Every structure is written in structure tokens, then in C-alpha cells.
Amino acid sequence: MAFAGAELLALRGVPHFDPTGGASIVSGKWKAWLEEFEAYADSRGLFLDGCTPAQEAQRRALLLYTAGPVVRETFKTLPNKGERNEYQKATDALNAHYVVKPNATFQRHLFRKTKQEDGETVAQFVTKLRQVAIGCNFVAGDVENQILDQVVQYCRADKVRRRMLEKGGELKLNDALSMAAALEAVEGQFNSMSLRERERPRAGQVNQVSYENDRKKNLECYRCGNKGHFGKDASCPAKGKICRKCGGQNHFATMCKSKAKSTSEARGKVRDGKSREGKKYKNRVRQVEGEPGNDSDDDNSRGRDQRYYQFAVNGDHEKVPIIIGGVTVPVIVDSGSDCNVIDQILWEKLKKDKIICKSTKSTKRLYPYTSQIPLTTVGCFTATVEVGKMKSTAEFVVIKEKGEPLLSKHTSRELGVLQVGIVHVNAVQSYAGLKQEFEAVFKGVGKLKGRQVQLAVDETVKPVAQPVRRTPFGLRKKVEMKIAELIDLDIIEPVERSTPWVSPVVIVPKRNDEIRLCIDMRRVNEAIIRERHPIPTIEEVLQELSISKVFSKIDLKWGYHQLELHPESREVTTFVTHCGLFRYKRLLFGINAAPEIYQYEIHRVIAGIEGAANISDDIIVHASTQKEHDKRLKQVLGRLRDAG
């Protein structure tokens, strides 16, 4: 009985179930509540698998007690609720009463309306789609395709959608996720390097940013209740969570506005806050408090404490190799520390490596974070420390307890490995002179001179002429305008004779109320033989950028359309619209061989120019100085102009 009383006390933190609201709302609330209860019960050792009849009876009793008086009264009236030691039958009876069978038609309607939100990654979007897809009754094995279609249709980043369409029928959901993650990372890295939206701050701007930061710091998020971010931020922990009060998404029960918060929920908020706080700082911060020794004749100095902070003490990142007394040691640079600290294990190793130093006794007292028990100070030593050409003399305190080596703020600044203050970066958004000098490069859609792309087609594959996909009347005018534009730009041409290959179009709406005209090339790609030109990885490009300080990024407009197709390769690009048949005169998105072909041709154009690299239609120009960068940028623009 003592065990049962302890378990009962521990589970009182789970609030009673609130069965108010509509049937669908109560259904969602019950699922969330039961999941929370079972997690608590499992955490207390009342596992369902392999339990004895007595333990199962105890779990059943706890379920009914924790659910509250309303549920217990309802439970008495339910059929097929089993005996006192049959927990599963009890939950089955309650599920049959509270859980509403989802309406598959309505659920699919919600699925089709689900779009990627601002600030949401493609991976988060896919997770949200998986949750909505539950209850849609999609055909077995078709869920991945349904999610993939929704991602391609409603992905917010045009470049990500374009890359997905380039893969055509070969695209799988896992490939789309990997591709999207890589492109999102590259976009963030390029934006960070180019600093497009940053300028040297003016006084008024600095005050405005300070106000915005202070406002964000003090406001409480209406989704989770934490401070330091807004509800729209992707970092909010409530994103994607189900409220156990109303069954809604993207907020916690403590912040639910469906009705007044109960006392038990208020207690839950305090408990959750402590849990989050503990998780947030666990294994991240180590603080050492130190009392100065009797080195000073000033009696007042004995009452002052020094605080030393060490971050990420359990990881090997953020370490800098320095030379201490002739021995190389990786240390953590800490801008909040006034004391250099190493442990006794490292000190013994340094002595074996014959460190050159002067050892003395230490009168300093160091304390671990939140503890009144001082650390055991073994002694201290003074040695020469070096990083590259920088050299200084520093004192290190040796402690008996195990820990990572810590380099103080003062020593780090003397060695030049720590810079405190604002680093000014000039973000140059345009060069008016270069635009005038290379005016032809910045106008229209170019065409590579002296090169026609010839697609390799497997003649054993039987051509397929697919029927037209009817265009909605509301989009027909936009399709006609896009067709006329592509004809004027010499990208497509009408087809006035019979052709064995015909592909349908896919109309993709854009955020600026325009459309993107895409061709479904999946059947054609079955006959096209891919070229295997290597495409550089992000890591390879970043390695080249590591020593540069000045960057420019050139985005080639309609990149694939700048490569002309050989007349013999145009027939396979024929597509059908309500306006008739057309075919491409230029390379187009959707052909499986297009990425390798385009990468190879652009690489060939800029080959030999130091500090220039491309990934598909993005060219990055970089150098260590402004003068060197401008010279290389002119070389690249000159090559692009000469190539057409």
C-alpha cells in the first residue's frame, strides 16, 4: 500500500481530463491527455508490458483516479469495460466513448490546405503534413507521394521547388528533404557572407535595433509562455505540439485561451518551466568562483569574489591550440573568465612533456558553480604562451578536479584569439560602374555562344504522347502570356507537325501572383541518358572560401535557358497546353541530365579564374582583399559577356 500511495502522489501532477467542447475537440483532447498519462505511468515503473494482474489493476485505478470525477461517472455507464485488473479494456471503452472516427474526406481537405509557413523549414513542413495525413485513408504506400506533391506545390522557396522539379520522376521524398536541407543551408551561408540587408549602422538605426531586442527579450510568447522570442519564430517549443485542453495545435495548455486556466495547470506551468530551465543549461555552463589570496596588502581585497565562466565544457568545439611553455595544448577561449585554469591530469602530462615554466603555490580559492565547497587547488605556474606570432606570459591555476583547460579573457586578447566589440563589415550591394561596363550581362536572357546541347536519347524506349491536362479558366490568360513571353525570348517555338513525344504542363503559382510554367518530363526522362559530370559539394566550396574576406554572388537569370538545344534534341521537349503544341529551343528544368550539363558548361566558362566557383546557376567570387576581389569579379563578368 505504501508503494501505491507513492505512485498516487507522484501522478497528481497530471490534471483531470476536461471533456467539454465539441466532439472533434474532445476527441483530440482525450488522445493528448491519455498519451500524457501513460508517459507518467511508465515513468513511475507501472509498465503495461509484462505486468502482473495486480499491477495492471493498479494502473487501471490510477487511470480512473487521475482522469477525474466526470470521467469516472461516465465510465460506470460504458459497456465492455472489463474487470478490475484489465487496464486495456478500460482504455478501449473510454476510447470508444471519447474518440471520434476521423472524416477522411474532411481530413484530406485539411491536408490539401496545409502550406509551408513563413520561417518553417521543409523538414518541419513535412512533419506537419505527416500529422495531418493521419486519418486521410491514403492508399498504402501512397502517403509519401501525397506528401511529396504537397511539398512541391506549396514550398515557399522558389529555388528549392525548382531543384525538385529538375529531378522529375526520379524525385523521392527523402531526396527532396536532403536537397531542401542542403539548399536552405547554402542560402543561409551565402546570405550571411554577403550581408545583403546589413549596412553600417546609423545612430537612429542602432537605437531602433536595441529597442526591438529589448522588446523581444521582455515579451512573453503567446504560444509557449517563454520569453526571448515571438510566437512566429521557428524556435518556439510549442510549434507542432497539441494542446491538451482544446486539442488545437501550436500552443501549450498553459497558454490556451479556450477558457480560464485551472490551478493544476498553473502548477504544471511552474513545473514545466523548471524542467525546461534545467534542460536548457545542463552540461552547458560551468562557473568557478574565486577568492583572491593574500597577495595584496589591502585588507579590503579579501572580501571580493571573482567569477569565472566556462562554456561547452563537455565538447571539443570552440577550442584553440596554443603553445604553453613549449607544449601544444587545446584550450577553451572564455570571454567571461579572469583566470586561466587547468586540471591536475593535464598538469602531469605537461610535466612529462617537459613544459618550461615557473611553479609556485596558489592562495586562490575556487568554487564550483552553485557550491560552497571549494575546489582543491594544487598550485599554479607561470609560462610563456604563444599562438602564431603572438606571444605573452600567463599564470595558470592547477586544480585537482577534472575539467577542460580554460583560457581567460585577458590572455586570449593578448594572444589575439579573442576580439571584443563590433566587427564592422562593409556590405556592397552593387557596383554601378561595373553594370555600365558589362551592361550586356545584366540585360535579358543570354545564350552561350558556339555550343548546342545534344541530349543522348535511348532509342529502345518507346515515345509517349500524353494528353493535355486541362488548365483552369482562371489561369488560362496567365498561361497565354507566359507562352508569348517565352516565344519572344526565343526560348520555345510552336510545333506545327506530328511528334511522337508530348508532355503535359504543370502550373505552379508564385507568391507575386504570377505562375511558373513547368513541364512534366518524367516519361521523357526514362529515355534520356544522363551525363555524369561532377557537381561540387557545399563543403568543397566552403573550403575555398575559408581564407577570403570579400565576396560577391552572381545569380544567373533563367540559367538553364541560356544553353541552346541542338535541333535534333528539341523534339523530346514538346509539350501541350490549351494553346497548342510547343517545344523548347533551350535547355529546360525537369530534364534529368540538365543539372550536370549546366554545371559543366558554366564551370568551363569560368575555368582558370582564381577565386571563382559555381554551384549550378550561382557563381561566388571571393578574395582576401577588395582590390583582388574587384579584379576577379571583372574577369568573371568579362568571361560571361564574351560567352554570350
XYZ file of C-alpha atoms in Angstrom:
644
model
C 0.000 0.000 0.000
C 2.918 2.350 0.633
C 4.050 1.846 -2.962
C 0.581 2.622 -4.302
C 0.399 5.782 -2.181
C 3.748 7.000 -3.512
C 2.677 6.417 -7.098
C -0.626 8.173 -6.464
C 1.128 11.214 -5.043
C 3.535 11.376 -7.972
C 0.738 11.277 -10.550
C -1.314 14.079 -9.037
C 0.577 16.468 -11.298
C -1.432 15.174 -14.288
C -4.568 17.359 -14.460
C -8.063 15.912 -14.642
C -9.438 15.403 -18.127
C -11.781 18.178 -19.292
C -14.482 16.625 -21.540
C -16.100 19.936 -22.537
C -16.366 21.111 -26.138
C -17.430 19.659 -29.456
C -16.970 16.005 -30.350
C -13.861 16.561 -32.515
C -12.280 18.846 -29.897
C -12.945 16.367 -27.070
C -11.503 13.575 -29.224
C -8.218 15.422 -29.711
C -8.057 16.439 -26.048
C -8.615 12.843 -24.882
C -5.851 11.456 -27.124
C -3.404 14.055 -25.810
C -4.423 13.500 -22.180
C -4.185 9.688 -22.397
C -0.754 9.916 -24.010
C 0.444 12.162 -21.168
C -0.993 9.862 -18.502
C 0.652 6.757 -19.968
C 4.002 8.550 -20.151
C 3.742 9.436 -16.463
C 2.636 5.930 -15.531
C 5.550 4.374 -17.445
C 7.986 6.796 -15.795
C 6.858 5.503 -12.403
C 7.529 1.886 -13.289
C 3.939 0.823 -13.981
C 4.741 -0.659 -17.382
C 1.893 -2.316 -19.248
C 4.038 -4.965 -20.959
C 4.765 -7.970 -18.733
C 2.942 -6.593 -15.692
C 1.125 -8.797 -13.197
C -2.688 -8.688 -12.767
C -2.165 -6.709 -9.546
C -0.006 -4.113 -11.311
C -2.477 -3.863 -14.192
C -5.286 -3.295 -11.679
C -3.208 -0.575 -10.046
C -2.607 1.135 -13.409
C -6.351 0.965 -14.158
C -7.214 2.504 -10.788
C -4.687 5.303 -11.318
C -6.170 5.984 -14.751
C -9.679 6.466 -13.364
C -8.478 8.469 -10.355
C -6.330 10.827 -12.435
C -8.993 11.290 -15.140
C -11.299 12.925 -12.600
C -14.853 12.520 -11.295
C -16.590 13.333 -14.601
C -14.752 10.543 -16.420
C -15.360 8.087 -13.561
C -19.107 8.739 -13.680
C -19.104 8.292 -17.459
C -17.038 5.116 -17.145
C -19.655 3.493 -14.921
C -22.172 3.644 -17.792
C -19.885 2.211 -20.506
C -20.213 -1.372 -21.803
C -17.313 -3.802 -22.295
C -15.124 -2.093 -19.729
C -13.585 -5.319 -18.416
C -12.706 -6.445 -14.927
C -10.783 -4.528 -12.255
C -7.439 -5.934 -13.439
C -7.984 -5.318 -17.186
C -6.434 -1.939 -17.987
C -6.523 -2.295 -21.782
C -10.277 -2.997 -21.865
C -10.858 0.094 -19.720
C -8.922 2.316 -22.122
C -10.662 0.703 -25.103
C -14.029 1.547 -23.594
C -13.014 5.156 -22.919
C -11.524 5.500 -26.412
C -14.749 4.181 -27.946
C -16.670 6.825 -25.995
C -14.455 9.888 -26.478
C -12.556 9.309 -29.737
C -14.435 10.257 -32.890
C -13.607 8.372 -36.059
C -11.976 10.922 -38.384
C -13.800 12.040 -41.501
C -11.373 11.008 -44.234
C -12.851 13.453 -46.770
C -12.547 16.406 -44.407
C -9.080 15.273 -43.299
C -7.902 15.184 -46.924
C -9.365 18.677 -47.352
C -7.229 19.880 -44.440
C -4.226 18.074 -45.931
C -4.622 19.874 -49.268
C -4.902 23.235 -47.498
C -1.723 22.727 -45.467
C 1.039 25.038 -46.687
C 4.556 25.862 -45.598
C 4.543 28.775 -43.172
C 6.975 31.660 -43.086
C 10.127 30.665 -41.188
C 9.292 26.955 -41.398
C 11.867 24.600 -42.922
C 10.880 21.946 -45.446
C 11.620 19.238 -42.857
C 9.214 20.896 -40.404
C 6.646 21.245 -43.195
C 6.895 17.511 -43.950
C 6.454 16.659 -40.264
C 3.302 18.769 -40.164
C 1.997 17.041 -43.300
C 2.610 13.610 -41.745
C 0.481 14.604 -38.753
C -2.359 15.895 -40.938
C -2.159 12.795 -43.186
C -3.239 10.609 -40.260
C -6.869 9.781 -40.930
C -6.768 10.689 -44.636
C -7.000 6.978 -45.572
C -4.486 7.333 -48.383
C -3.713 4.135 -50.272
C -0.965 2.108 -48.613
C 2.391 3.204 -49.939
C 0.977 6.421 -51.438
C 1.408 8.660 -48.366
C 4.984 9.583 -49.330
C 3.889 10.600 -52.844
C 0.999 12.676 -51.497
C 3.331 14.494 -49.106
C 5.903 14.997 -51.873
C 3.279 16.547 -54.172
C 2.190 18.891 -51.395
C 5.799 19.926 -50.721
C 6.457 20.676 -54.398
C 3.168 22.582 -54.693
C 3.418 24.753 -51.573
C 7.147 25.042 -50.838
C 7.810 28.749 -50.197
C 11.329 28.832 -51.670
C 11.174 29.005 -55.474
C 14.754 27.772 -55.819
C 14.025 24.668 -53.720
C 10.895 23.929 -55.778
C 12.817 24.423 -58.999
C 15.524 21.954 -57.970
C 12.854 19.424 -57.039
C 11.165 19.781 -60.418
C 14.523 19.284 -62.139
C 14.667 15.750 -60.720
C 11.313 14.908 -62.327
C 10.048 11.363 -61.812
C 13.259 10.314 -60.044
C 12.464 12.531 -57.059
C 11.674 10.740 -53.799
C 10.601 12.324 -50.517
C 13.885 11.547 -48.742
C 15.815 13.012 -51.680
C 13.627 16.115 -51.563
C 14.291 16.547 -47.840
C 18.064 16.195 -48.305
C 18.028 18.566 -51.266
C 15.934 21.156 -49.405
C 18.128 20.979 -46.294
C 21.276 21.489 -48.381
C 19.805 24.421 -50.326
C 18.459 26.053 -47.155
C 21.894 25.736 -45.571
C 23.634 27.186 -48.646
C 21.177 30.085 -48.844
C 21.743 30.913 -45.195
C 25.513 30.710 -45.573
C 25.578 32.874 -48.696
C 23.283 35.458 -47.086
C 25.479 35.508 -44.016
C 28.590 36.088 -46.114
C 27.143 38.716 -48.439
C 25.288 40.566 -45.655
C 22.861 41.901 -48.237
C 20.491 43.521 -45.825
C 23.102 44.949 -43.464
C 24.685 48.356 -43.761
C 26.960 50.334 -41.493
C 24.539 51.363 -38.693
C 23.477 54.961 -38.171
C 22.669 56.306 -34.723
C 18.932 56.112 -35.233
C 19.162 52.560 -36.531
C 21.178 51.379 -33.537
C 18.582 52.735 -31.117
C 15.825 51.045 -33.084
C 17.570 47.643 -33.018
C 18.190 47.988 -29.287
C 14.520 48.722 -28.728
C 13.485 45.723 -30.828
C 15.849 43.419 -28.946
C 14.634 44.698 -25.580
C 11.019 44.278 -26.637
C 11.651 40.716 -27.801
C 13.511 39.949 -24.574
C 10.705 41.143 -22.303
C 7.592 40.000 -24.170
C 6.046 36.631 -23.341
C 5.419 34.248 -26.243
C 1.677 33.680 -26.608
C 2.246 30.060 -27.698
C 4.566 28.633 -25.024
C 4.795 31.330 -22.330
C 8.588 31.679 -22.516
C 10.410 34.955 -23.070
C 13.087 35.826 -25.624
C 11.202 35.025 -28.832
C 7.935 35.680 -30.649
C 5.203 33.152 -31.399
C 6.039 33.230 -35.117
C 9.660 32.174 -34.517
C 10.551 28.662 -35.702
C 12.460 28.091 -32.433
C 9.275 28.230 -30.315
C 8.996 24.847 -28.493
C 5.201 24.861 -28.897
C 5.393 24.588 -32.702
C 3.720 21.362 -33.823
C 2.532 20.426 -30.311
C -1.109 19.555 -29.487
C -2.823 21.421 -26.642
C -4.188 19.004 -24.027
C -7.020 21.461 -23.255
C -8.625 22.262 -26.585
C -6.951 19.727 -28.910
C -5.603 22.546 -31.090
C -2.064 22.789 -32.430
C 0.969 25.043 -31.934
C 0.424 26.091 -28.285
C 0.692 24.690 -24.777
C -2.276 24.192 -22.446
C -0.844 26.816 -20.075
C -1.303 29.474 -22.788
C -4.627 28.144 -24.123
C -7.312 30.825 -24.381
C -10.261 28.419 -24.682
C -11.174 29.071 -21.034
C -9.669 30.229 -17.743
C -6.622 28.306 -16.580
C -7.071 25.983 -13.621
C -4.912 25.824 -10.520
C -3.486 22.463 -11.511
C -2.435 23.896 -14.861
C -0.743 26.801 -13.123
C 1.214 24.287 -11.069
C 2.023 22.421 -14.274
C 3.371 25.612 -15.830
C 5.745 26.178 -12.919
C 6.894 22.567 -13.044
C 7.366 22.648 -16.828
C 9.260 25.906 -16.558
C 11.734 24.350 -14.146
C 12.107 21.324 -16.362
C 12.819 23.435 -19.421
C 15.217 25.608 -17.467
C 17.112 22.597 -16.192
C 17.326 21.050 -19.638
C 18.429 24.287 -21.208
C 21.502 24.750 -19.057
C 22.507 21.160 -18.336
C 26.113 20.435 -19.385
C 26.454 23.871 -20.932
C 27.868 26.197 -18.279
C 30.461 25.640 -15.655
C 31.082 28.518 -13.256
C 34.086 28.822 -10.965
C 34.043 31.432 -8.233
C 37.385 32.514 -6.864
C 38.578 34.442 -3.808
C 41.834 36.384 -4.247
C 44.653 35.279 -1.998
C 46.741 37.316 0.393
C 48.941 38.667 -2.394
C 47.645 42.182 -1.748
C 48.280 44.201 1.369
C 44.834 45.733 1.036
C 42.585 44.064 3.600
C 39.512 45.042 1.603
C 40.581 42.812 -1.280
C 39.895 39.684 0.775
C 36.164 40.252 0.663
C 35.870 40.421 -3.133
C 34.925 37.376 -5.248
C 35.929 36.699 -8.843
C 33.595 34.665 -11.122
C 34.926 32.548 -13.969
C 32.618 31.052 -16.604
C 33.421 28.154 -18.908
C 31.052 27.245 -21.770
C 30.568 23.880 -23.539
C 32.973 22.122 -21.190
C 31.934 18.673 -22.435
C 32.649 19.288 -26.122
C 35.761 19.608 -28.240
C 34.437 22.531 -30.266
C 35.424 26.144 -29.586
C 38.987 25.021 -28.706
C 42.118 26.835 -29.849
C 45.535 25.121 -29.906
C 48.124 27.282 -28.110
C 51.708 26.642 -27.030
C 52.211 26.720 -23.238
C 55.849 26.584 -22.217
C 56.786 24.833 -25.458
C 53.920 22.271 -25.343
C 50.838 22.491 -27.604
C 47.572 22.422 -25.644
C 43.995 22.835 -26.999
C 42.158 25.295 -24.701
C 38.700 26.828 -24.492
C 38.624 30.585 -25.028
C 36.246 32.180 -22.498
C 35.489 35.892 -22.694
C 33.899 35.814 -19.223
C 36.861 34.406 -17.305
C 39.592 36.289 -15.433
C 41.635 33.190 -14.594
C 43.490 30.516 -16.611
C 42.643 27.046 -15.240
C 43.849 23.512 -15.994
C 43.286 20.251 -14.114
C 45.918 18.061 -12.454
C 45.710 15.364 -15.148
C 46.772 17.860 -17.820
C 49.419 19.308 -15.488
C 51.043 15.890 -15.028
C 51.033 15.413 -18.816
C 52.677 18.826 -19.309
C 55.417 17.909 -16.857
C 56.106 14.685 -18.768
C 56.307 16.738 -21.965
C 58.943 18.905 -20.185
C 56.989 22.168 -20.040
C 59.138 25.245 -19.417
C 57.540 27.163 -16.545
C 57.931 28.565 -13.042
C 55.811 26.796 -10.419
C 54.540 28.412 -7.219
C 51.933 27.766 -4.543
C 48.463 29.172 -5.048
C 46.467 31.004 -2.395
C 43.406 31.429 -4.595
C 40.175 29.700 -3.643
C 37.976 28.462 -6.476
C 34.394 27.259 -6.124
C 32.296 25.121 -8.480
C 29.062 26.669 -9.686
C 26.262 26.776 -7.025
C 28.523 25.068 -4.457
C 30.003 26.350 -1.186
C 32.695 23.658 -1.160
C 35.949 24.989 -2.654
C 37.872 23.132 -5.324
C 41.206 21.609 -4.414
C 43.917 23.950 -5.681
C 47.158 22.069 -6.356
C 49.228 25.136 -7.232
C 49.922 27.499 -10.089
C 52.629 28.141 -12.669
C 53.736 30.922 -14.971
C 54.734 30.151 -18.548
C 55.130 31.705 -21.975
C 52.071 31.193 -24.187
C 52.143 31.502 -27.977
C 49.667 31.496 -30.875
C 51.264 32.019 -34.267
C 53.452 35.134 -33.991
C 51.675 36.376 -30.836
C 53.404 35.741 -27.503
C 52.583 36.536 -23.871
C 53.258 35.420 -20.304
C 50.377 33.980 -18.315
C 49.636 32.366 -14.939
C 47.664 29.095 -14.792
C 45.908 27.690 -11.699
C 46.015 23.884 -11.364
C 43.019 22.180 -9.736
C 42.679 18.567 -8.637
C 39.165 18.107 -10.028
C 38.806 17.042 -13.685
C 37.856 19.736 -16.215
C 38.666 21.296 -19.570
C 41.559 23.830 -19.859
C 40.248 27.399 -19.676
C 41.940 30.473 -21.219
C 40.973 33.789 -19.620
C 39.693 36.872 -21.386
C 42.873 38.857 -20.671
C 45.239 36.172 -22.006
C 43.004 35.473 -25.022
C 43.027 39.148 -26.041
C 46.787 39.400 -25.626
C 47.213 36.406 -27.959
C 44.740 37.818 -30.475
C 42.369 34.823 -30.334
C 39.526 36.873 -28.840
C 38.142 40.141 -30.149
C 35.612 42.002 -28.007
C 33.496 44.633 -29.742
C 31.690 45.131 -33.035
C 33.448 43.996 -36.186
C 32.432 46.350 -38.983
C 31.724 44.680 -42.296
C 31.069 46.660 -45.444
C 28.207 45.162 -47.432
C 28.482 46.360 -51.024
C 25.238 45.633 -52.788
C 26.105 46.861 -56.279
C 28.803 48.350 -58.488
C 27.280 50.996 -60.755
C 30.455 51.244 -62.812
C 30.611 47.515 -63.446
C 26.971 47.459 -64.502
C 27.703 50.086 -67.136
C 30.911 48.402 -68.300
C 29.245 44.994 -68.580
C 25.765 46.206 -69.473
C 25.042 43.279 -71.807
C 25.495 40.786 -68.958
C 22.736 42.392 -66.887
C 20.100 42.545 -69.653
C 17.760 39.874 -70.984
C 18.425 36.139 -71.165
C 21.847 35.243 -72.535
C 22.768 32.390 -74.847
C 26.071 30.528 -74.694
C 27.973 31.049 -77.934
C 29.301 28.186 -80.016
C 27.627 25.435 -78.005
C 24.448 23.443 -78.623
C 23.409 20.805 -76.100
C 22.631 17.440 -77.633
C 20.671 15.098 -75.384
C 21.506 11.399 -75.509
C 18.230 9.505 -76.103
C 17.801 5.753 -75.713
C 16.143 4.742 -78.991
C 14.873 1.480 -77.486
C 12.423 3.401 -75.273
C 9.056 3.824 -76.951
C 7.968 7.505 -77.246
C 4.867 8.565 -75.311
C 2.399 11.267 -76.391
C 0.492 12.246 -73.251
C -2.880 14.025 -73.330
C -3.367 17.665 -72.373
C -4.057 18.497 -68.739
C -6.906 20.990 -68.716
C -5.889 24.430 -67.485
C -8.332 26.174 -65.097
C -10.082 29.112 -66.771
C -8.746 31.469 -64.143
C -5.158 30.643 -65.147
C -5.508 30.456 -68.930
C -4.766 34.145 -69.513
C -1.574 33.888 -67.448
C -0.515 30.747 -69.348
C -1.046 32.508 -72.674
C 1.023 35.486 -71.510
C 3.832 33.182 -70.333
C 3.819 31.298 -73.673
C 4.035 34.603 -75.578
C 6.906 35.759 -73.360
C 8.910 32.564 -73.923
C 8.388 32.812 -77.692
C 9.555 36.452 -77.714
C 12.681 35.455 -75.766
C 13.431 32.710 -78.320
C 13.162 30.016 -75.637
C 10.300 27.995 -77.167
C 8.749 27.632 -80.625
C 5.388 26.365 -81.928
C 5.128 22.796 -83.249
C 3.083 22.504 -86.430
C 3.571 18.827 -87.283
C 3.047 15.481 -85.618
C 5.502 14.443 -82.935
C 5.974 11.142 -81.043
C 6.836 12.855 -77.759
C 4.272 15.065 -75.947
C 4.416 16.013 -72.267
C 1.806 17.869 -70.172
C 2.409 21.157 -68.334
C 2.249 21.767 -64.586
C 1.122 25.237 -63.488
C 2.861 26.322 -60.279
C 1.565 29.573 -58.679
C 4.161 32.031 -57.356
C 3.836 34.386 -54.421
C 3.803 37.510 -56.633
C 0.537 36.378 -58.293
C 2.446 35.087 -61.321
C 2.871 31.473 -62.459
C 5.728 29.150 -63.268
C 5.211 27.004 -66.354
C 6.789 23.586 -65.744
C 6.859 20.528 -67.977
C 6.233 17.053 -66.553
C 9.262 15.300 -68.061
C 9.020 12.047 -66.113
C 8.181 9.859 -69.116
C 10.781 11.598 -71.281
C 13.462 11.137 -68.615
C 13.039 7.385 -68.952
C 14.600 7.690 -72.411
C 17.248 10.369 -71.717
C 20.709 9.066 -70.811
C 22.265 11.240 -68.099
C 25.724 12.746 -68.354
C 27.884 12.189 -65.291
C 29.686 15.485 -64.752
C 30.673 16.024 -61.080
C 28.865 18.716 -59.083
C 30.903 20.238 -56.216
C 29.616 19.780 -52.666
C 28.919 22.598 -50.232
C 31.925 21.558 -48.153
C 34.235 21.851 -51.164
C 33.025 25.374 -51.934
C 33.245 26.493 -48.295
C 36.798 25.167 -48.069
C 37.783 27.508 -50.905
C 36.096 30.437 -49.123
C 37.811 29.866 -45.773
C 40.639 32.392 -46.233
C 38.660 35.062 -48.116
C 37.152 38.266 -46.700
C 35.409 39.883 -49.682
C 32.615 38.075 -51.541
C 30.201 38.566 -54.422
C 27.455 36.240 -55.584
C 26.203 36.217 -59.174
C 22.831 34.587 -59.798
C 22.389 33.721 -63.464
C 18.838 34.541 -64.575
C 16.981 31.568 -66.060
C 20.290 29.702 -66.090
C 19.246 26.576 -67.982
C 17.572 28.670 -70.701
C 20.977 30.175 -71.566
C 22.069 26.886 -73.175
C 20.694 26.260 -76.682
C 19.398 22.810 -77.568
C 20.538 21.073 -80.741
C 17.641 20.866 -83.260
C 17.726 17.053 -83.053
C 17.161 17.222 -79.259
C 14.191 19.584 -79.313
C 11.534 17.066 -80.272
C 11.596 15.294 -76.880
C 10.784 18.621 -75.160
C 7.421 19.037 -76.930
C 4.617 19.947 -74.538
C 0.902 20.558 -74.892
C -1.283 23.351 -73.497
C -4.749 24.651 -74.281
C -2.928 26.978 -76.744
C -1.456 24.064 -78.731
C 1.897 22.272 -79.066
C 5.271 23.920 -78.376
C 8.830 22.737 -77.875
C 11.923 24.166 -76.250
C 14.864 25.642 -78.140
C 16.846 25.938 -74.903
C 17.692 23.576 -72.069
C 14.827 23.365 -69.587
C 14.164 22.463 -65.983
C 12.935 18.910 -65.456
C 15.360 17.090 -67.731
C 17.316 14.647 -65.582
C 20.616 15.415 -67.339
C 20.220 19.205 -67.105
C 22.000 19.827 -63.739
C 25.213 18.040 -64.774
C 25.211 19.602 -68.253
C 24.680 23.106 -66.910
C 27.236 22.718 -64.108
C 29.854 21.562 -66.606
C 29.205 24.397 -69.112
C 29.321 27.222 -66.539
C 32.406 25.693 -64.912
C 34.039 25.608 -68.353
C 33.259 29.308 -68.879
C 34.861 30.493 -65.613
C 37.637 27.859 -65.516
C 41.070 29.252 -64.752
C 39.840 32.295 -62.797
C 41.186 32.072 -59.279
C 38.607 32.729 -56.551
C 35.595 31.864 -58.730
C 33.380 28.814 -58.273
C 29.841 27.834 -59.151
C 27.119 25.504 -57.963
C 24.640 25.352 -60.815
C 23.500 28.936 -61.597
C 25.121 30.559 -58.543
C 28.652 31.911 -59.024
C 30.638 33.025 -55.988
C 33.635 35.364 -56.411
C 35.897 35.722 -53.386
C 39.280 37.140 -52.371
C 41.196 38.222 -49.310
C 41.345 41.910 -50.334
C 38.952 44.340 -52.030
C 41.371 45.063 -54.871
C 41.927 41.386 -55.615
C 38.181 40.713 -55.434
C 37.312 43.508 -57.886
C 39.894 42.208 -60.340
C 38.462 38.686 -60.200
C 34.879 39.967 -60.449
C 35.746 41.843 -63.642
C 37.359 38.697 -65.049
C 34.201 36.657 -64.365
C 31.883 39.302 -65.839
C 34.169 39.571 -68.859
C 34.035 35.800 -69.405
C 30.231 35.817 -69.107
C 29.957 38.692 -71.587
C 32.285 37.046 -74.103
C 30.466 33.707 -73.736
C 27.138 35.335 -74.590
